[in-house]
Tab-separated table of C-alpha atoms and ligand atoms in Angstrom:
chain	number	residue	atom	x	y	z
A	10	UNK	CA	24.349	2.860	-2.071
A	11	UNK	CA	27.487	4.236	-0.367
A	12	UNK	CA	30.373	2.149	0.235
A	13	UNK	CA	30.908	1.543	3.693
A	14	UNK	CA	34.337	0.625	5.923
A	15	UNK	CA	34.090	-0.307	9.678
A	16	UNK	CA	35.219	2.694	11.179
A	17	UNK	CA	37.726	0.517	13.446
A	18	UNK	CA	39.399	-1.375	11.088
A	19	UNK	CA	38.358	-0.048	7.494
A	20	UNK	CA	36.889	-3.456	6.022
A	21	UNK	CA	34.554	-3.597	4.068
A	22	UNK	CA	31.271	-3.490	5.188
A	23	UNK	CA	28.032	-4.267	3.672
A	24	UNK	CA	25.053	-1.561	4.408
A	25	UNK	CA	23.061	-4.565	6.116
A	26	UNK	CA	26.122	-5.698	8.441
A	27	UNK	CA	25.748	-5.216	11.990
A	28	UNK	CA	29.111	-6.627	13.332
A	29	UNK	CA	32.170	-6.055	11.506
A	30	UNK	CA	33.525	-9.557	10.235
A	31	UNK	CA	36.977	-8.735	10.664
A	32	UNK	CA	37.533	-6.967	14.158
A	33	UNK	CA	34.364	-8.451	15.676
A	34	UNK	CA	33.219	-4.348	16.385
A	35	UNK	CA	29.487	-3.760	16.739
A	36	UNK	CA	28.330	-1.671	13.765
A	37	UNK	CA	25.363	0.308	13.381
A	38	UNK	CA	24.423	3.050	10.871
A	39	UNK	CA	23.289	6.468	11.706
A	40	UNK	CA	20.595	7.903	9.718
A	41	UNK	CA	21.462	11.842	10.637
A	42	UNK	CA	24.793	11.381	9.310
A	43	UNK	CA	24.159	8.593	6.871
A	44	UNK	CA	27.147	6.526	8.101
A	45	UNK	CA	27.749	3.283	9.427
A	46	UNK	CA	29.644	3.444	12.951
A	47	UNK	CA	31.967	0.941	14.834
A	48	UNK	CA	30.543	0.686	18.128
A	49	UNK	CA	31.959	-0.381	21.888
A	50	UNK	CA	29.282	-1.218	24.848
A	51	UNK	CA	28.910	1.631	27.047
A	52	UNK	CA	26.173	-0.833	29.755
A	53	UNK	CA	22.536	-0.052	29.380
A	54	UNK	CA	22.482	-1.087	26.133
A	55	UNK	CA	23.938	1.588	24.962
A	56	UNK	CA	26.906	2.577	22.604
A	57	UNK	CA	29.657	4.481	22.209
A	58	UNK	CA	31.519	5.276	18.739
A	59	UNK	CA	35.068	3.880	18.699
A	60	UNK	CA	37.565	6.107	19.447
A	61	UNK	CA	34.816	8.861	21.079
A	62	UNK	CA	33.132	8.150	24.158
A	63	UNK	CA	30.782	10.627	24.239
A	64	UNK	CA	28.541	10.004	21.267
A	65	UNK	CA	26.438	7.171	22.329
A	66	UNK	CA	23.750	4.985	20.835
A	67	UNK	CA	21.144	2.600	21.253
A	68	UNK	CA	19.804	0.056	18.475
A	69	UNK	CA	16.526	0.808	17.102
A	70	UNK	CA	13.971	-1.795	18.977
A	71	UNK	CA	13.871	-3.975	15.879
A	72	UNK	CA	17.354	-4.728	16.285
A	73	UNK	CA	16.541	-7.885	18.624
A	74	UNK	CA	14.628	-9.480	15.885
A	75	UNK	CA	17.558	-9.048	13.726
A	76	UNK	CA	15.460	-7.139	11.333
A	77	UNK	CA	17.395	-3.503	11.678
A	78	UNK	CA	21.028	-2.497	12.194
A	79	UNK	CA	20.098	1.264	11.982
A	80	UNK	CA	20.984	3.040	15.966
A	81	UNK	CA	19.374	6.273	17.353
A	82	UNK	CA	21.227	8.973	19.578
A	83	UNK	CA	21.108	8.128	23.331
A	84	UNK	CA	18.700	11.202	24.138
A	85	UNK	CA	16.374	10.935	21.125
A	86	UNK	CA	13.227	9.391	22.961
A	87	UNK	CA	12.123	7.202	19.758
A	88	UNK	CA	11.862	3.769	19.699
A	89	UNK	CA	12.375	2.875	16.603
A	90	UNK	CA	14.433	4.160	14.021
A	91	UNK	CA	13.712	6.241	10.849
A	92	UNK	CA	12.599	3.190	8.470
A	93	UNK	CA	11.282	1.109	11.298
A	94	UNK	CA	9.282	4.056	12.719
A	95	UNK	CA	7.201	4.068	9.258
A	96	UNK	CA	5.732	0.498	10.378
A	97	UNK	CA	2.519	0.191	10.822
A	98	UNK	CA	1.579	-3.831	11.256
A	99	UNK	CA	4.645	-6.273	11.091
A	100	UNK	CA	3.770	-9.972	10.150
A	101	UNK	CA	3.032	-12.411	13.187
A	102	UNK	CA	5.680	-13.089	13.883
A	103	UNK	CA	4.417	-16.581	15.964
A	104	UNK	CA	4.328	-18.086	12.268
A	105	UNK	CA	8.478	-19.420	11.923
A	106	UNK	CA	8.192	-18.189	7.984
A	107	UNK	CA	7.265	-14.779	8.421
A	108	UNK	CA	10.402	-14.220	10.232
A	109	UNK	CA	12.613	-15.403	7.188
A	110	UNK	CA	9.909	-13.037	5.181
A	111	UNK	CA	10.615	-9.861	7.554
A	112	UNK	CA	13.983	-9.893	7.016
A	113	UNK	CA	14.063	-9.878	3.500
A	114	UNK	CA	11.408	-7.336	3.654
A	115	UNK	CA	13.131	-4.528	6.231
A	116	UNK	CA	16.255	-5.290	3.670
A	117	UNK	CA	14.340	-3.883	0.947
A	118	UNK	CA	12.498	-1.137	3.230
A	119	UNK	CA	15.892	0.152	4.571
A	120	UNK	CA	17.913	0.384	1.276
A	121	UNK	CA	14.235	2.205	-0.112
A	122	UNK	CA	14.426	4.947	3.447
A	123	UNK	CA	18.731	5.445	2.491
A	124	UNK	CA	17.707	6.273	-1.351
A	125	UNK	CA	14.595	8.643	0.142
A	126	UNK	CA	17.080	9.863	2.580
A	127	UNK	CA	19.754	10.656	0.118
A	128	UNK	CA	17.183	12.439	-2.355
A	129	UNK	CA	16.355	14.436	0.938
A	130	UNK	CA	12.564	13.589	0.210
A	131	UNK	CA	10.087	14.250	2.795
A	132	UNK	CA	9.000	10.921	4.780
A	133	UNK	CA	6.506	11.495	7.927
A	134	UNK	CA	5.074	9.262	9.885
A	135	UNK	CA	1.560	8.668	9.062
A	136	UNK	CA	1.060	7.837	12.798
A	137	UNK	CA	1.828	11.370	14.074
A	138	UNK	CA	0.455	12.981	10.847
A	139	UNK	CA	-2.359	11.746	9.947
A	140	UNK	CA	-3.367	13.702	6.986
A	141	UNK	CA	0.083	12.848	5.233
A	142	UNK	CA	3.146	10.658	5.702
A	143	UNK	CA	3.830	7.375	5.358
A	144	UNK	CA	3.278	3.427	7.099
A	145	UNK	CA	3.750	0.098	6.262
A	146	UNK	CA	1.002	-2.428	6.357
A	147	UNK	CA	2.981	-6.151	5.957
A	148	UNK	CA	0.079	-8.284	5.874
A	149	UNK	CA	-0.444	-11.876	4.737
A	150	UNK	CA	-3.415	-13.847	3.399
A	151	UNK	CA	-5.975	-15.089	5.635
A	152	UNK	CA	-7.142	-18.490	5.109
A	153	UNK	CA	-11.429	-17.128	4.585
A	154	UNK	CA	-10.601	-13.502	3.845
A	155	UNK	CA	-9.604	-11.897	0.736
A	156	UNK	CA	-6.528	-11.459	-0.435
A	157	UNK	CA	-4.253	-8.851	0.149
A	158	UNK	CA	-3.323	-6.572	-2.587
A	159	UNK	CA	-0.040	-4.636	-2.613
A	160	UNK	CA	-0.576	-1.319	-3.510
A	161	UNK	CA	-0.817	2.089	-1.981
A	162	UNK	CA	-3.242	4.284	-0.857
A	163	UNK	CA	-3.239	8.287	0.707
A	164	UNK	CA	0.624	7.315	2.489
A	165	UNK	CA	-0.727	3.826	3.317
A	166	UNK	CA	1.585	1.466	1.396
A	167	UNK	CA	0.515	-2.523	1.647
A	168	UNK	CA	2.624	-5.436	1.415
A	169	UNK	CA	1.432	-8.669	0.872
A	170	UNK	CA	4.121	-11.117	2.723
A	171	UNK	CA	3.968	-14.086	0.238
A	172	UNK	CA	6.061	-11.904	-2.187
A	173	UNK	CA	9.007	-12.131	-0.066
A	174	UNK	CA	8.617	-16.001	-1.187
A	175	UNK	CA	11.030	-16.265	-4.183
A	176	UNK	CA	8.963	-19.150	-5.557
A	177	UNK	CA	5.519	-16.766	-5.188
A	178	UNK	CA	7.289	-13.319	-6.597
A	179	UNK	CA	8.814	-15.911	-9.749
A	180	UNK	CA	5.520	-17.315	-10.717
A	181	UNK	CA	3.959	-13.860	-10.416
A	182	UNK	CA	6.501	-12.527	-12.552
A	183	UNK	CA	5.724	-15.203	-14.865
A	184	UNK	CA	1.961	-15.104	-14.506
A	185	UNK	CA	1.802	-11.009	-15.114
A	186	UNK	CA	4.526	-11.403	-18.267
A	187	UNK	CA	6.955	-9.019	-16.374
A	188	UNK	CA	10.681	-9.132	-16.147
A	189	UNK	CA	11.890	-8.003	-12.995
A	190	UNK	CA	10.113	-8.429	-9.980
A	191	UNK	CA	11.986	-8.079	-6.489
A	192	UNK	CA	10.957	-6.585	-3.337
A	193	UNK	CA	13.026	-3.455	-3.330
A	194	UNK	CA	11.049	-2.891	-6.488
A	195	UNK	CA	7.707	-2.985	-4.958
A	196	UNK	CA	8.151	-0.708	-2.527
A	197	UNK	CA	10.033	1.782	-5.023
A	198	UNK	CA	7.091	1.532	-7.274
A	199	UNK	CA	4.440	1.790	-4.252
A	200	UNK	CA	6.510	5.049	-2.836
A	201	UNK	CA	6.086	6.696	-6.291
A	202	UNK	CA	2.373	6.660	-5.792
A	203	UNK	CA	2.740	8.625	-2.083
A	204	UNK	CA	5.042	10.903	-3.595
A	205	UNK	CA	2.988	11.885	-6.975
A	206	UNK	CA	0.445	12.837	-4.447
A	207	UNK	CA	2.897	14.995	-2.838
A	208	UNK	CA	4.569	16.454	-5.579
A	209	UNK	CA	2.220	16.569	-8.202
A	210	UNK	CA	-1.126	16.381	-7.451
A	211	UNK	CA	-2.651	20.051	-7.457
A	212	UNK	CA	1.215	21.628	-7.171
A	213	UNK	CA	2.978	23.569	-10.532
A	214	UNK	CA	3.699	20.522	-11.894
A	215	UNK	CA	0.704	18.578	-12.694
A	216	UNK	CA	0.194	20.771	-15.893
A	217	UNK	CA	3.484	19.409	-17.233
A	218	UNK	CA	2.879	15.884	-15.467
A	219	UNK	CA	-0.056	15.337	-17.900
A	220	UNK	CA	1.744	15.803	-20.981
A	221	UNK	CA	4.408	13.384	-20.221
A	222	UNK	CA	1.747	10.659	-18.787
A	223	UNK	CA	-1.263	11.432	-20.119
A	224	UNK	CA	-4.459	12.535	-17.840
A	225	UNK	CA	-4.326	11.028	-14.593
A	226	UNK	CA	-8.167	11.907	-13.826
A	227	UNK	CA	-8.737	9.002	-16.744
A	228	UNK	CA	-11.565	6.455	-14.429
A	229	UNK	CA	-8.730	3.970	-12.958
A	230	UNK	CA	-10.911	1.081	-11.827
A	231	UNK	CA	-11.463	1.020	-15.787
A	232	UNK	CA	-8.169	1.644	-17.073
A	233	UNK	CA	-6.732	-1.664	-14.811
A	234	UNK	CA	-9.493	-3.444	-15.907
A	235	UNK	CA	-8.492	-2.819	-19.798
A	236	UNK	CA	-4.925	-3.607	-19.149
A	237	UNK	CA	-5.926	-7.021	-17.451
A	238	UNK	CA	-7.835	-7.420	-20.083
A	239	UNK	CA	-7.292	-6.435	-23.557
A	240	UNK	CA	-2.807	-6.685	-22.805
A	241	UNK	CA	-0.622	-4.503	-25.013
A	242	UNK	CA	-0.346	-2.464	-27.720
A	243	UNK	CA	3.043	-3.970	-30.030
A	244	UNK	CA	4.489	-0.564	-29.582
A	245	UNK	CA	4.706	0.582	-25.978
A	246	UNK	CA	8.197	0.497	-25.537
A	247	UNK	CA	8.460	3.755	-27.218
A	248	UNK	CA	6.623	5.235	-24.747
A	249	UNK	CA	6.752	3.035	-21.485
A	250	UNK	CA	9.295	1.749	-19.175
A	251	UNK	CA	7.641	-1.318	-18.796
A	252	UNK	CA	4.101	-2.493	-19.501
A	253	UNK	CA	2.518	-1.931	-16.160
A	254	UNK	CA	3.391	1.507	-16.815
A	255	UNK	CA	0.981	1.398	-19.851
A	256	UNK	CA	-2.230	0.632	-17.603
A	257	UNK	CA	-2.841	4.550	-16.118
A	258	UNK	CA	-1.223	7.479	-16.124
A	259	UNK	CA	-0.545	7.483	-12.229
A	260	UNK	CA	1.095	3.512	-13.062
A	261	UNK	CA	3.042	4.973	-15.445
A	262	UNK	CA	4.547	7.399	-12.673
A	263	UNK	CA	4.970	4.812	-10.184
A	264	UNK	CA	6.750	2.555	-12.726
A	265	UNK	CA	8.866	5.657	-14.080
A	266	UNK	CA	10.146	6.812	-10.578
A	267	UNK	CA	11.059	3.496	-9.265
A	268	UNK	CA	13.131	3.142	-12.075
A	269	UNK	CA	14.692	6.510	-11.201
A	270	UNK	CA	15.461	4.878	-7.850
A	271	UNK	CA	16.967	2.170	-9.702
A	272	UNK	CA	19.165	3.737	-11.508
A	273	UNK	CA	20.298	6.631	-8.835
A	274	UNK	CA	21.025	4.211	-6.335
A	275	UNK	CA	22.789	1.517	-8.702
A	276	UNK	CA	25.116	5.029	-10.028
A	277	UNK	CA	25.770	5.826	-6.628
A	278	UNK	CA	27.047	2.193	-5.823
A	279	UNK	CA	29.117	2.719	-9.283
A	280	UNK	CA	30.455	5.805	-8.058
A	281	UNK	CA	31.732	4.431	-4.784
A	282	UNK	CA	33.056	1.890	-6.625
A	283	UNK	CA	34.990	4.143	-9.376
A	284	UNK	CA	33.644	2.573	-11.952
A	285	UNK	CA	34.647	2.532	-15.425
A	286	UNK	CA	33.406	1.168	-18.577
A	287	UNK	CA	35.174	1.525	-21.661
A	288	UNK	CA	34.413	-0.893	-24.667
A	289	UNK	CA	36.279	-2.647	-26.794
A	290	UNK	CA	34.402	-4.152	-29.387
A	291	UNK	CA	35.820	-6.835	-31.549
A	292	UNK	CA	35.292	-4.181	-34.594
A	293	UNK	CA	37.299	-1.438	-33.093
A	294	UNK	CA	34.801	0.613	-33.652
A	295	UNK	CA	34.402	3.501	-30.399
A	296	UNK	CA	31.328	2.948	-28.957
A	297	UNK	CA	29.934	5.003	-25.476
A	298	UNK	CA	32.284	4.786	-22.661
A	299	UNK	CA	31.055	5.741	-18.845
A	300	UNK	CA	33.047	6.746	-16.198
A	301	UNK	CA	31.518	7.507	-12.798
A	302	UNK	CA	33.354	10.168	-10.965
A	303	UNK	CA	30.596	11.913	-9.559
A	304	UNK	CA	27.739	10.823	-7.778
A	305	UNK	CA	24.476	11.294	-9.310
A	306	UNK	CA	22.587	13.096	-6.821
A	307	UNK	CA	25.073	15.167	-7.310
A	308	UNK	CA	24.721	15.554	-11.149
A	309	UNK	CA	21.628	18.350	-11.777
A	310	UNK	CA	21.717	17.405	-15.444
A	311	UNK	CA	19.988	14.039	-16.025
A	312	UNK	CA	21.347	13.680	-19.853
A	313	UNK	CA	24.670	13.033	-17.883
A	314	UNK	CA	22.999	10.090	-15.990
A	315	UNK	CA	21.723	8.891	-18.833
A	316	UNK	CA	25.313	9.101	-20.561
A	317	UNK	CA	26.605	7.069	-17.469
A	318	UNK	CA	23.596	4.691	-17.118
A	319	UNK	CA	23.440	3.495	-20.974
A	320	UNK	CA	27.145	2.258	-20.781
A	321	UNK	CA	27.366	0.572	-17.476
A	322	UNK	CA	23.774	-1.458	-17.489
A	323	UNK	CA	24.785	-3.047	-21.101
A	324	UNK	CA	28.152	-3.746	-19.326
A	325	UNK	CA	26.637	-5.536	-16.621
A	326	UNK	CA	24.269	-6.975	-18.420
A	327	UNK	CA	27.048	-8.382	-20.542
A	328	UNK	CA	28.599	-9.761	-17.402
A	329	UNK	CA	25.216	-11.540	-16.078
A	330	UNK	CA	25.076	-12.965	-19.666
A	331	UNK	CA	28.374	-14.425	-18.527
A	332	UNK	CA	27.380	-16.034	-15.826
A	333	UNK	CA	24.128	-17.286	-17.296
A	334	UNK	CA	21.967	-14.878	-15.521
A	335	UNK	CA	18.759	-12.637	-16.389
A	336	UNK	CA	19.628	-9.188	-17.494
A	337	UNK	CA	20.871	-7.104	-14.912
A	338	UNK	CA	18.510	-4.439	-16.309
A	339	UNK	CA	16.201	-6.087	-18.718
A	340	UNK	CA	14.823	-2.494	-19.639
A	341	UNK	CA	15.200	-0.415	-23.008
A	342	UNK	CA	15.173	3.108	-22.089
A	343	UNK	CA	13.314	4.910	-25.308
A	344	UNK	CA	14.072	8.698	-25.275
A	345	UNK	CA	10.162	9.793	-24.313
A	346	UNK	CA	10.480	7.723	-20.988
A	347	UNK	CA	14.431	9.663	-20.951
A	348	UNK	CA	11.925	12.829	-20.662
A	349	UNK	CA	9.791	11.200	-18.221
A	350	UNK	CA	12.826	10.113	-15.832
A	351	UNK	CA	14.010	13.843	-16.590
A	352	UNK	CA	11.036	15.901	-15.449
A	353	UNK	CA	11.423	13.468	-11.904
A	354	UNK	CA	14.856	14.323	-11.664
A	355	UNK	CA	13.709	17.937	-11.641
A	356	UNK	CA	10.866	17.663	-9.522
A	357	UNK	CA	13.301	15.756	-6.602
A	358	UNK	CA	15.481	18.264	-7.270
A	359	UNK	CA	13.254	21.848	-7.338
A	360	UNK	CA	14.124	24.021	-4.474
A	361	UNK	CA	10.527	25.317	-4.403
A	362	UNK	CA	9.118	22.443	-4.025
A	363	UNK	CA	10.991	21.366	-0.867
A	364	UNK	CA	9.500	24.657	0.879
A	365	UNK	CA	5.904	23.809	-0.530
A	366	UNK	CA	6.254	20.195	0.608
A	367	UNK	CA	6.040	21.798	4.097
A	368	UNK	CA	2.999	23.441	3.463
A	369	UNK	CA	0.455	20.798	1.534
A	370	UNK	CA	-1.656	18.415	2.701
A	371	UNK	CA	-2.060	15.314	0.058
A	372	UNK	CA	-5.649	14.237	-1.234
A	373	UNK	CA	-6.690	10.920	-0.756
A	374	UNK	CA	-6.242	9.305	-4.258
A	375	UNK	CA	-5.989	5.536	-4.059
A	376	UNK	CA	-3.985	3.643	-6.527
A	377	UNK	CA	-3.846	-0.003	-5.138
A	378	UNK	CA	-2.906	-2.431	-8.161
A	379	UNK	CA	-3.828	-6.258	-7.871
A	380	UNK	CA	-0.722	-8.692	-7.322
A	381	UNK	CA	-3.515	-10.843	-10.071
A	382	UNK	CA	-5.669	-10.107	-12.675
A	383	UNK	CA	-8.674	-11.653	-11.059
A	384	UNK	CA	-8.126	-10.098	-7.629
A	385	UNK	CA	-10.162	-7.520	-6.622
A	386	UNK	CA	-9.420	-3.829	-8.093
A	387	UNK	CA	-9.940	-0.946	-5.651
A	388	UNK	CA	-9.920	2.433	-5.967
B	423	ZN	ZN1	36.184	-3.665	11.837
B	424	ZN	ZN1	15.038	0.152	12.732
B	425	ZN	ZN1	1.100	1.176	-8.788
């Protein structure tokens, strides 16, 4: 994430802010220019940027339910703005929990649309186009019905509310072995799956895709199964970022390329931060030092990121230790997942492939994984 100042004042803003805590300015941020903007009322409810009248705003609609401080031009026509616009069904919001739950989940949608944004990565709205792009299903359990699985399927990424409950997402966590669990990691996982089909599936790459995560045509109804049931081999951590990612090879994506996320957006906050991490171990001994003076989406070489990344997550994993927190980034990194997080790098980054994205249509391969073992597996 970038590092924000009110454009009035130059404090400090956070990218969720929507009033600036120090000069009281209205503050919205502007997708087309990725910034966040001091704003003065202009009537209509409309805006005008401090200091120049004539570029003027409006909220996006979900502003009134305090769910969105992202603002549109005055003569776009949309309603909503580029992350809301992907929403497809919103909880009910009649229930007084589900609006606590919204929030935290359009925090965790918005800062996933600014990575997608930065990586310049296609995102259409499944809405206009049907036969690709993306929506948001946020649905909840109902009482006789079954439950709702998160997961994705052909653009369609599902969200079942309850996770935004910390006590629910912690006793998942615990109940499915896993070590980090958080809503921004959900939908980085679930947007994997809609990109794989963009990117990989019958394009250049799926030749090299398969040799990296194995054969993705492998029956997946089966492979979950197996995971669910028969658990781990002792050795996956020298070939798997977690051990979700050891269920299927399209899992195995999904968990890979949220963890590039991860680690692109927490350089970029480094970055804006200028920060530095040099060692010095009681033995004296020189051990890896990372300074971040460029920002990674910047950096075409991902050995580099790795160089950076290694340094500064033991560093703040060190300071979370300190404060008797859970790892920061309770990960190990083994150098066949480094390959892995590699060949995404390229693929975000290949020129060709941003003027093929224009011109493919996506299958319709489901990959919906159960929030449970026992819960139902589709396909
Ligand atoms: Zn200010
Ligand atoms: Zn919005
Ligand atoms: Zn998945």
């Amino acid at each position: 994430m970038k590092l924000y100042t009110c454009s009035n004042c130059n404090n400090l803003l956070y990218f969720e802010n929507s009033v600036c805590l120090n000069c009281n300015h209205a503050i919205g941020f502007d997708a087309e220019s990725l910034s966040m903007i001091a704003l003065v009322p202009s009537g209509d409810n409309l805006f005008s940027e401090t200091g120049n009248a004539s570029r003027r705003f409006r909220y996006c609609s979900n502003f009134a339910f305090g769910t969105c401080n992202w603002i549109i031009p005055e003569n776009a026509d949309a309603e909503f703005c580029k992350a809301c616009e992907l929403n497809h069904t919103i909880p009910d919001l009649s229930i007084e929990q589900n609006q606590v739950r919204w929030k935290k989940i359009e925090i965790a949608k918005h800062r996933l649309v600014f990575s997608l944004l930065r990586l310049q990565l296609p995102m259409d709205v499944k809405v206009e186009k049907e036969d690709r792009g993306i929506w948001f299903d946020f649905l909840a359990d109902e009482p006789e019905g079954e439950r709702v699985t998160t997961g994705h399927d052909s653009g369609i990424i599902t969200l079942n509310i309850e996770e935004a409950d910390d006590d629910v997402r912690m006793r998942n966590l615990m109940n499915l072995g896993e070590r980090y669990r958080t809503l921004l990691g959900h939908f980085r996982h679930e947007i994997g799956h809609y990109y794989w089909e963009l990117l990989i599936n019958n394009q250049s790459p799926l030749e090299k895709f398969r040799e990296l995560f194995g054969d993705e045509r492998a029956d997946y109804g089966k492979a979950l199964e197996k995971y669910y049931q028969q658990g781990l081999s002792f050795n996956w951590m020298n070939e798997y970022i977690s051990p979700y990612a050891t269920a299927h090879p399209w899992e195995d994506w999904a968990e890979t390329w949220s963890h590039y996320l991860h680690m692109m957006d927490t350089l970029e906050t480094a970055y804006y931060f200028s920060i530095r991490v040099r060692p010095r171990p009681a033995s004296g001994e020189e051990l890896s030092k990372a300074s971040v003076k460029e920002d990674p989406y910047e950096i075409s070489d991902f050995n580099q990121i790795m160089q950076l990344w290694l340094p500064l997550s033991f560093a703040v994993n060190s300071l979370n230790r300190s404060m008797g927190h859970q790892d920061f980034y309770p990960f190990v990194i083994s150098p066949k997942v480094v390959e892995k997080l590699a060949f995404i790098h390229e693929v975000v980054r290949s020129k060709e492939m941003a003027i093929r994205r224009r011109s493919i249509s996506p299958g319709s391969v489901a990959a919906i994984e159960s929030l449970n073992p026992n819960s139902k597996i589709s396909q």
